[in-house]
Amino acid sequence: MAKGMRVKLQYEVSRDPDTGAEITRLTPPEVTCHRNYFYQKCFFNDGSHLLFAGEFDGNWNYYLLDVANAEAIQLTEGAGDNTFGGFLSPDDKSFYYVKNDRTLLEVDLKTLVEREVYRVADDWVGYGTWVANSDCTKLVGIEIAKSDWTPLNDWKIFHDFFHKGPHCRLLRVDLKTGASAVIHEDRKWLGHPIYRPFDDNTVAFCHEGPHDLVDARMWMVNEDGSNVRKVKEHAAGESCTHEFWVPNGSALVYVSYLKGQQGRTIYSYNPDNGSNEAVMQMPACSHLMSNFDGTLLVGDGSGTPVDVKDTSGYTIDNDPYLYVFDVAKKAYFRVARHDTSWATVANSRQVTHPHPSFTPDDRAVLFSSDKDGKPALYIAKLPQQRDYLQA
């Protein structure tokens, strides 16, 4: 298959056995398909089209699904797509992705013509998820020195890579001209760079690695490289993870969990005054994402985290549910079972992760799971009957 080829999908609709929510599997369970990273734009603004990754021709490439017609068009071809980091532009006219850890490309969604925006220098490697500012004029990304680089195909390599202290740099790239500038660099593993929505001067990033070993997970820096500061000083036995900006820019939300405890705490950081507020308790979810204004959050129940060193100290029971959290009520309800395995598949640590997020109308949740075979995409409508719980 090649760019422009069309794939007709056969949706499968079912009811969740525990909540009664309507679940639609969008992609076939015999073909590996997954969604992009949970805070990257994947839906058209009106919810009519969905960007996803699929292995229909032997390579993991990007496709654009016409949701109503159940037909997807292939947007990229060949090996080397970073199929987690791609994202749609705010005007739904193009999308951006990184190829072969080297080239940042823009794809016109009408013509499928690709434009090279930026090329990583030969002695560096483009790593992880690169994230645009709100008006999609520039993005921030991480590069790692090629001499330090190892493909992070499993969790053992993930742990070992932390101790290497790789040379990393956080940079910004102009999406029109390709001009770039280094914002921050360190002999520490850096990851998850994210512009604060509607505030290009503020960039969040993390010190990556086993959560119980990093000095402090979450950091901020001004776009000009000044004022590097911690978001939170970790308490004894505390790990923090999966931070994201509320899409309206009001707060950085993250998950905190303590050694020896089952539950977790949702925190909100106000970058304007530096305050951290405990929003509410929650079950042991891994990823968390909000709707536009942060009034609703969605999380994926998980088991013992694999991204800590002391797994015995952080052992928890596996939780197979997707949850929606109502911030005003400080309560939550189960949406549906995701029942994913969390397994490493095809040298990917991420492909079976649910990575849930809301549809644009807040009425349903998009997620990935391998519960029916290979990883696939699902949409779960929020159940009509909501039994609110409190942790």
GROMACS .gro file of C-alpha atoms in nm:
model
  391
    1MET     CA    1   0.000   0.000   0.000
    2ALA     CA    2   0.102   0.359  -0.051
    3LYS     CA    3  -0.003   0.709   0.033
    4GLY     CA    4  -0.357   0.777  -0.085
    5MET     CA    5  -0.475   0.417  -0.057
    6ARG     CA    6  -0.808   0.373   0.117
    7VAL     CA    7  -0.901   0.114   0.377
    8LYS     CA    8  -1.263   0.028   0.447
    9LEU     CA    9  -1.313  -0.057   0.814
   10GLN     CA   10  -1.581  -0.270   0.974
   11TYR     CA   11  -1.672  -0.128   1.311
   12GLU     CA   12  -1.783  -0.359   1.590
   13VAL     CA   13  -2.028  -0.218   1.844
   14SER     CA   14  -2.081  -0.378   2.185
   15ARG     CA   15  -2.194  -0.294   2.536
   16ASP     CA   16  -1.955  -0.287   2.827
   17PRO     CA   17  -2.051  -0.575   3.059
   18ASP     CA   18  -2.005  -0.368   3.374
   19THR     CA   19  -2.130  -0.017   3.287
   20GLY     CA   20  -2.351  -0.069   2.984
   21ALA     CA   21  -2.155   0.194   2.789
   22GLU     CA   22  -2.159   0.162   2.411
   23ILE     CA   23  -1.814   0.061   2.284
   24THR     CA   24  -1.712   0.084   1.919
   25ARG     CA   25  -1.399  -0.091   1.799
   26LEU     CA   26  -1.285   0.109   1.498
   27THR     CA   27  -0.998  -0.104   1.370
   28PRO     CA   28  -0.961  -0.479   1.307
   29PRO     CA   29  -0.806  -0.687   1.589
   30GLU     CA   30  -0.575  -0.871   1.347
   31VAL     CA   31  -0.396  -0.549   1.243
   32THR     CA   32  -0.188  -0.347   1.491
   33CYS     CA   33  -0.342  -0.001   1.521
   34HIS     CA   34  -0.305   0.260   1.792
   35ARG     CA   35  -0.379   0.622   1.871
   36ASN     CA   36  -0.121   0.899   1.903
   37TYR     CA   37   0.000   1.029   2.237
   38PHE     CA   38  -0.288   1.139   2.458
   39TYR     CA   39  -0.220   1.515   2.458
   40GLN     CA   40  -0.157   1.539   2.082
   41LYS     CA   41  -0.446   1.657   1.862
   42CYS     CA   42  -0.597   1.358   1.680
   43PHE     CA   43  -0.957   1.462   1.596
   44PHE     CA   44  -1.075   1.726   1.354
   45ASN     CA   45  -1.238   2.006   1.549
   46ASP     CA   46  -1.585   1.876   1.463
   47GLY     CA   47  -1.494   1.515   1.547
   48SER     CA   48  -1.552   1.401   1.188
   49HIS     CA   49  -1.202   1.265   1.121
   50LEU     CA   50  -0.946   1.083   1.336
   51LEU     CA   51  -0.570   1.055   1.293
   52PHE     CA   52  -0.433   0.713   1.390
   53ALA     CA   53  -0.153   0.468   1.317
   54GLY     CA   54  -0.197   0.130   1.150
   55GLU     CA   55   0.014  -0.157   1.022
   56PHE     CA   56  -0.198  -0.247   0.721
   57ASP     CA   57   0.098  -0.291   0.484
   58GLY     CA   58   0.374  -0.412   0.717
   59ASN     CA   59   0.484  -0.067   0.835
   60TRP     CA   60   0.335   0.148   1.106
   61ASN     CA   61   0.203   0.446   0.910
   62TYR     CA   62  -0.046   0.726   0.965
   63TYR     CA   63  -0.407   0.712   0.844
   64LEU     CA   64  -0.694   0.960   0.854
   65LEU     CA   65  -1.030   0.803   0.932
   66ASP     CA   66  -1.356   0.949   0.804
   67VAL     CA   67  -1.550   0.839   1.111
   68ALA     CA   68  -1.902   0.847   0.962
   69ASN     CA   69  -1.801   0.654   0.649
   70ALA     CA   70  -1.564   0.410   0.823
   71GLU     CA   71  -1.299   0.471   0.559
   72ALA     CA   72  -0.936   0.560   0.624
   73ILE     CA   73  -0.687   0.712   0.384
   74GLN     CA   74  -0.317   0.633   0.414
   75LEU     CA   75  -0.115   0.950   0.478
   76THR     CA   76   0.244   0.819   0.500
   77GLU     CA   77   0.439   0.524   0.366
   78GLY     CA   78   0.754   0.324   0.436
   79ALA     CA   79   0.931   0.248   0.761
   80GLY     CA   80   1.036   0.489   1.034
   81ASP     CA   81   0.724   0.687   1.129
   82ASN     CA   82   0.711   0.801   1.491
   83THR     CA   83   0.346   0.700   1.517
   84PHE     CA   84   0.293   0.832   1.869
   85GLY     CA   85   0.411   1.190   1.826
   86GLY     CA   86   0.216   1.299   1.517
   87PHE     CA   87  -0.053   1.566   1.551
   88LEU     CA   88  -0.309   1.760   1.349
   89SER     CA   89  -0.284   2.134   1.293
   90PRO     CA   90  -0.549   2.354   1.460
   91ASP     CA   91  -0.711   2.429   1.121
   92ASP     CA   92  -0.734   2.055   1.031
   93LYS     CA   93  -0.548   2.116   0.704
   94SER     CA   94  -0.223   1.934   0.779
   95PHE     CA   95  -0.042   1.711   1.023
   96TYR     CA   96   0.314   1.686   1.149
   97TYR     CA   97   0.528   1.385   1.234
   98VAL     CA   98   0.892   1.277   1.267
   99LYS     CA   99   1.043   1.019   1.030
  100ASN     CA  100   1.339   0.795   1.118
  101ASP     CA  101   1.419   0.998   1.433
  102ARG     CA  102   1.560   1.253   1.191
  103THR     CA  103   1.313   1.452   0.981
  104LEU     CA  104   1.017   1.663   1.090
  105LEU     CA  105   0.758   1.661   0.811
  106GLU     CA  106   0.435   1.846   0.739
  107VAL     CA  107   0.172   1.660   0.534
  108ASP     CA  108  -0.101   1.847   0.345
  109LEU     CA  109  -0.420   1.651   0.416
  110LYS     CA  110  -0.576   1.735   0.078
  111THR     CA  111  -0.281   1.667  -0.152
  112LEU     CA  112  -0.074   1.440   0.080
  113VAL     CA  113   0.233   1.635  -0.031
  114GLU     CA  114   0.506   1.629   0.233
  115ARG     CA  115   0.726   1.924   0.323
  116GLU     CA  116   1.047   1.885   0.520
  117VAL     CA  117   1.028   2.134   0.804
  118TYR     CA  118   1.342   2.049   0.999
  119ARG     CA  119   1.620   1.792   0.990
  120VAL     CA  120   1.804   1.674   1.302
  121ALA     CA  121   2.181   1.710   1.271
  122ASP     CA  122   2.371   1.388   1.199
  123ASP     CA  123   2.525   1.365   1.545
  124TRP     CA  124   2.187   1.393   1.720
  125VAL     CA  125   1.868   1.184   1.731
  126GLY     CA  126   1.512   1.318   1.748
  127TYR     CA  127   1.348   1.161   2.053
  128GLY     CA  128   0.997   1.127   2.186
  129THR     CA  129   0.692   1.344   2.135
  130TRP     CA  130   0.735   1.691   1.983
  131VAL     CA  131   0.458   1.936   2.074
  132ALA     CA  132   0.338   2.253   1.902
  133ASN     CA  133   0.228   2.580   2.057
  134SER     CA  134  -0.141   2.674   2.042
  135ASP     CA  135  -0.133   2.847   1.704
  136CYS     CA  136   0.099   2.581   1.556
  137THR     CA  137   0.371   2.820   1.446
  138LYS     CA  138   0.649   2.637   1.632
  139LEU     CA  139   0.712   2.331   1.844
  140VAL     CA  140   0.941   2.203   2.116
  141GLY     CA  141   1.125   1.872   2.098
  142ILE     CA  142   1.410   1.673   2.250
  143GLU     CA  143   1.729   1.566   2.076
  144ILE     CA  144   1.973   1.314   2.226
  145ALA     CA  145   2.339   1.288   2.127
  146LYS     CA  146   2.376   1.004   1.879
  147SER     CA  147   2.681   0.878   2.070
  148ASP     CA  148   2.457   0.821   2.375
  149TRP     CA  149   2.148   0.696   2.193
  150THR     CA  150   1.999   0.347   2.234
  151PRO     CA  151   1.657   0.250   2.092
  152LEU     CA  152   1.434   0.222   2.399
  153ASN     CA  153   1.257  -0.098   2.297
  154ASP     CA  154   1.184  -0.243   2.640
  155TRP     CA  155   1.165  -0.143   3.005
  156LYS     CA  156   1.509  -0.286   3.097
  157ILE     CA  157   1.672  -0.060   2.840
  158PHE     CA  158   1.457   0.227   2.974
  159HIS     CA  159   1.602   0.172   3.323
  160ASP     CA  160   1.960   0.133   3.197
  161PHE     CA  161   1.936   0.445   2.982
  162PHE     CA  162   1.860   0.660   3.284
  163HIS     CA  163   2.192   0.568   3.447
  164LYS     CA  164   2.383   0.658   3.131
  165GLY     CA  165   2.308   1.028   3.182
  166PRO     CA  166   2.263   1.097   2.810
  167HIS     CA  167   2.344   1.436   2.663
  168CYS     CA  168   2.002   1.587   2.580
  169ARG     CA  169   1.885   1.920   2.451
  170LEU     CA  170   1.542   2.081   2.445
  171LEU     CA  171   1.490   2.290   2.134
  172ARG     CA  172   1.225   2.491   1.956
  173VAL     CA  173   1.162   2.478   1.582
  174ASP     CA  174   0.984   2.737   1.368
  175LEU     CA  175   0.727   2.540   1.166
  176LYS     CA  176   0.738   2.779   0.872
  177THR     CA  177   1.112   2.833   0.830
  178GLY     CA  178   1.264   2.534   1.011
  179ALA     CA  179   1.488   2.764   1.213
  180SER     CA  180   1.578   2.612   1.549
  181ALA     CA  181   1.730   2.718   1.880
  182VAL     CA  182   1.834   2.523   2.189
  183ILE     CA  183   1.635   2.623   2.496
  184HIS     CA  184   1.799   2.398   2.754
  185GLU     CA  185   2.050   2.112   2.760
  186ASP     CA  186   2.184   1.879   3.024
  187ARG     CA  187   2.364   1.553   3.091
  188LYS     CA  188   2.031   1.419   3.214
  189TRP     CA  189   1.763   1.233   3.025
  190LEU     CA  190   1.509   1.498   2.923
  191GLY     CA  191   1.160   1.427   2.790
  192HIS     CA  192   0.798   1.538   2.745
  193PRO     CA  193   0.851   1.898   2.628
  194ILE     CA  194   0.518   2.085   2.614
  195TYR     CA  195   0.441   2.448   2.543
  196ARG     CA  196   0.194   2.599   2.787
  197PRO     CA  197  -0.121   2.660   2.579
  198PHE     CA  198  -0.162   3.026   2.483
  199ASP     CA  199   0.166   3.116   2.657
  200ASP     CA  200   0.468   3.055   2.435
  201ASN     CA  201   0.708   3.185   2.698
  202THR     CA  202   0.649   2.885   2.926
  203VAL     CA  203   0.771   2.535   2.840
  204ALA     CA  204   0.732   2.229   3.062
  205PHE     CA  205   0.964   1.929   3.038
  206CYS     CA  206   1.062   1.635   3.254
  207HIS     CA  207   1.364   1.453   3.389
  208GLU     CA  208   1.292   1.110   3.245
  209GLY     CA  209   1.370   0.773   3.401
  210PRO     CA  210   1.241   0.542   3.675
  211HIS     CA  211   1.002   0.763   3.871
  212ASP     CA  212   1.149   0.667   4.208
  213LEU     CA  213   1.504   0.757   4.098
  214VAL     CA  214   1.471   1.093   3.924
  215ASP     CA  215   1.558   1.398   4.132
  216ALA     CA  216   1.234   1.573   4.039
  217ARG     CA  217   1.012   1.472   3.750
  218MET     CA  218   0.861   1.798   3.625
  219TRP     CA  219   1.035   2.123   3.534
  220MET     CA  220   0.963   2.455   3.367
  221VAL     CA  221   1.181   2.685   3.159
  222ASN     CA  222   1.119   3.011   2.979
  223GLU     CA  223   1.136   2.986   2.601
  224ASP     CA  224   1.457   3.188   2.599
  225GLY     CA  225   1.623   2.931   2.828
  226SER     CA  226   1.602   3.136   3.146
  227ASN     CA  227   1.441   3.054   3.481
  228VAL     CA  228   1.472   2.677   3.491
  229ARG     CA  229   1.263   2.570   3.792
  230LYS     CA  230   1.109   2.262   3.953
  231VAL     CA  231   0.736   2.214   3.948
  232LYS     CA  232   0.746   2.005   4.266
  233GLU     CA  233   0.995   1.878   4.520
  234HIS     CA  234   0.918   1.509   4.565
  235ALA     CA  235   0.824   1.394   4.915
  236ALA     CA  236   0.984   1.079   5.059
  237GLY     CA  237   0.858   0.777   4.864
  238GLU     CA  238   0.669   0.997   4.616
  239SER     CA  239   0.671   0.952   4.238
  240CYS     CA  240   0.507   1.184   3.985
  241THR     CA  241   0.413   1.105   3.629
  242HIS     CA  242   0.222   1.178   3.310
  243GLU     CA  243   0.196   1.552   3.344
  244PHE     CA  244  -0.001   1.750   3.085
  245TRP     CA  245  -0.130   2.101   3.034
  246VAL     CA  246  -0.504   2.157   3.061
  247PRO     CA  247  -0.575   2.260   2.698
  248ASN     CA  248  -0.690   2.609   2.799
  249GLY     CA  249  -0.351   2.665   2.967
  250SER     CA  250  -0.490   2.714   3.316
  251ALA     CA  251  -0.281   2.449   3.493
  252LEU     CA  252  -0.033   2.164   3.462
  253VAL     CA  253  -0.201   1.848   3.591
  254TYR     CA  254  -0.009   1.540   3.701
  255VAL     CA  255  -0.036   1.219   3.900
  256SER     CA  256   0.137   1.159   4.234
  257TYR     CA  257   0.168   0.822   4.404
  258LEU     CA  258   0.343   0.700   4.717
  259LYS     CA  259   0.540   0.387   4.787
  260GLY     CA  260   0.327   0.117   4.950
  261GLN     CA  261  -0.008   0.278   4.863
  262GLN     CA  262  -0.270   0.166   4.611
  263GLY     CA  263  -0.434   0.498   4.530
  264ARG     CA  264  -0.299   0.805   4.360
  265THR     CA  265  -0.358   1.179   4.383
  266ILE     CA  266  -0.440   1.420   4.103
  267TYR     CA  267  -0.246   1.746   4.143
  268SER     CA  268  -0.279   2.079   3.969
  269TYR     CA  269   0.014   2.320   3.937
  270ASN     CA  270  -0.049   2.691   3.880
  271PRO     CA  271   0.251   2.829   3.688
  272ASP     CA  272   0.151   3.187   3.764
  273ASN     CA  273   0.203   3.158   4.140
  274GLY     CA  274   0.390   2.826   4.170
  275SER     CA  275   0.126   2.656   4.385
  276ASN     CA  276   0.054   2.281   4.381
  277GLU     CA  277  -0.300   2.182   4.476
  278ALA     CA  278  -0.424   1.828   4.548
  279VAL     CA  279  -0.738   1.810   4.333
  280MET     CA  280  -0.873   1.470   4.436
  281GLN     CA  281  -0.786   1.110   4.507
  282MET     CA  282  -0.820   0.851   4.234
  283PRO     CA  283  -0.765   0.481   4.164
  284ALA     CA  284  -0.431   0.367   4.027
  285CYS     CA  285  -0.453   0.519   3.680
  286SER     CA  286  -0.145   0.552   3.462
  287HIS     CA  287  -0.232   0.824   3.210
  288LEU     CA  288  -0.459   1.119   3.269
  289MET     CA  289  -0.599   1.380   3.029
  290SER     CA  290  -0.862   1.653   3.058
  291ASN     CA  291  -1.123   1.819   2.845
  292PHE     CA  292  -1.054   2.174   2.726
  293ASP     CA  293  -1.123   2.357   3.051
  294GLY     CA  294  -1.014   2.086   3.295
  295THR     CA  295  -1.359   2.023   3.443
  296LEU     CA  296  -1.343   1.656   3.342
  297LEU     CA  297  -1.045   1.419   3.346
  298VAL     CA  298  -1.012   1.070   3.204
  299GLY     CA  299  -0.768   0.804   3.326
  300ASP     CA  300  -0.675   0.443   3.254
  301GLY     CA  301  -0.654   0.202   3.545
  302SER     CA  302  -0.323   0.014   3.553
  303GLY     CA  303  -0.116  -0.228   3.756
  304THR     CA  304   0.226  -0.214   3.919
  305PRO     CA  305   0.422   0.057   3.734
  306VAL     CA  306   0.705  -0.072   3.518
  307ASP     CA  307   0.883   0.264   3.512
  308VAL     CA  308   1.009   0.246   3.871
  309LYS     CA  309   1.315   0.065   4.005
  310ASP     CA  310   1.159  -0.067   4.327
  311THR     CA  311   0.861  -0.253   4.177
  312SER     CA  312   0.806  -0.447   4.501
  313GLY     CA  313   0.760  -0.123   4.692
  314TYR     CA  314   0.506   0.005   4.439
  315THR     CA  315   0.311  -0.318   4.382
  316ILE     CA  316  -0.059  -0.253   4.319
  317ASP     CA  317  -0.355  -0.456   4.199
  318ASN     CA  318  -0.433  -0.436   3.829
  319ASP     CA  319  -0.726  -0.210   3.749
  320PRO     CA  320  -0.892  -0.271   3.407
  321TYR     CA  321  -1.123   0.033   3.393
  322LEU     CA  322  -1.136   0.370   3.223
  323TYR     CA  323  -1.250   0.640   3.467
  324VAL     CA  324  -1.389   0.990   3.426
  325PHE     CA  325  -1.324   1.234   3.710
  326ASP     CA  326  -1.557   1.526   3.778
  327VAL     CA  327  -1.340   1.792   3.941
  328ALA     CA  328  -1.629   1.996   4.086
  329LYS     CA  329  -1.787   1.687   4.244
  330LYS     CA  330  -1.448   1.544   4.350
  331ALA     CA  331  -1.594   1.211   4.241
  332TYR     CA  332  -1.554   0.974   3.949
  333PHE     CA  333  -1.731   0.698   3.759
  334ARG     CA  334  -1.630   0.398   3.553
  335VAL     CA  335  -1.672   0.441   3.179
  336ALA     CA  336  -1.582   0.093   3.058
  337ARG     CA  337  -1.324  -0.181   3.081
  338HIS     CA  338  -1.015  -0.131   2.869
  339ASP     CA  339  -0.871  -0.473   2.961
  340THR     CA  340  -0.542  -0.407   2.785
  341SER     CA  341  -0.236  -0.620   2.861
  342TRP     CA  342   0.016  -0.331   2.894
  343ALA     CA  343   0.261  -0.566   2.720
  344THR     CA  344   0.559  -0.459   2.509
  345VAL     CA  345   0.463  -0.550   2.152
  346ALA     CA  346   0.678  -0.531   1.838
  347ASN     CA  347   0.956  -0.350   2.026
  348SER     CA  348   0.713  -0.083   2.144
  349ARG     CA  349   0.664  -0.005   2.515
  350GLN     CA  350   0.365   0.217   2.436
  351VAL     CA  351   0.146   0.045   2.176
  352THR     CA  352  -0.080  -0.137   2.424
  353HIS     CA  353  -0.122   0.164   2.654
  354PRO     CA  354  -0.480   0.301   2.648
  355HIS     CA  355  -0.372   0.670   2.643
  356PRO     CA  356  -0.735   0.785   2.680
  357SER     CA  357  -0.867   1.128   2.586
  358PHE     CA  358  -1.205   1.285   2.524
  359THR     CA  359  -1.372   1.325   2.188
  360PRO     CA  360  -1.420   1.693   2.096
  361ASP     CA  361  -1.779   1.694   2.230
  362ASP     CA  362  -1.677   1.541   2.568
  363ARG     CA  363  -1.936   1.266   2.520
  364ALA     CA  364  -1.697   0.977   2.462
  365VAL     CA  365  -1.342   0.857   2.521
  366LEU     CA  366  -1.089   0.739   2.262
  367PHE     CA  367  -0.841   0.471   2.372
  368SER     CA  368  -0.619   0.186   2.252
  369SER     CA  369  -0.629  -0.173   2.379
  370ASP     CA  370  -0.520  -0.522   2.278
  371LYS     CA  371  -0.810  -0.691   2.456
  372ASP     CA  372  -0.944  -0.845   2.132
  373GLY     CA  373  -0.612  -0.945   1.975
  374LYS     CA  374  -0.359  -0.696   1.843
  375PRO     CA  375  -0.378  -0.334   1.960
  376ALA     CA  376  -0.683  -0.154   1.821
  377LEU     CA  377  -0.869   0.177   1.858
  378TYR     CA  378  -1.192   0.206   2.052
  379ILE     CA  379  -1.442   0.479   2.135
  380ALA     CA  380  -1.644   0.440   2.454
  381LYS     CA  381  -1.949   0.661   2.498
  382LEU     CA  382  -1.988   0.792   2.849
  383PRO     CA  383  -2.253   0.575   3.018
  384GLN     CA  384  -2.600   0.718   3.077
  385GLN     CA  385  -2.612   0.569   3.426
  386ARG     CA  386  -2.319   0.705   3.625
  387ASP     CA  387  -2.247   0.558   3.964
  388TYR     CA  388  -2.019   0.815   4.123
  389LEU     CA  389  -1.743   0.691   4.350
  390GLN     CA  390  -1.496   0.859   4.581
  391ALA     CA  391  -1.147   0.731   4.660
   0.00000   0.00000   0.00000
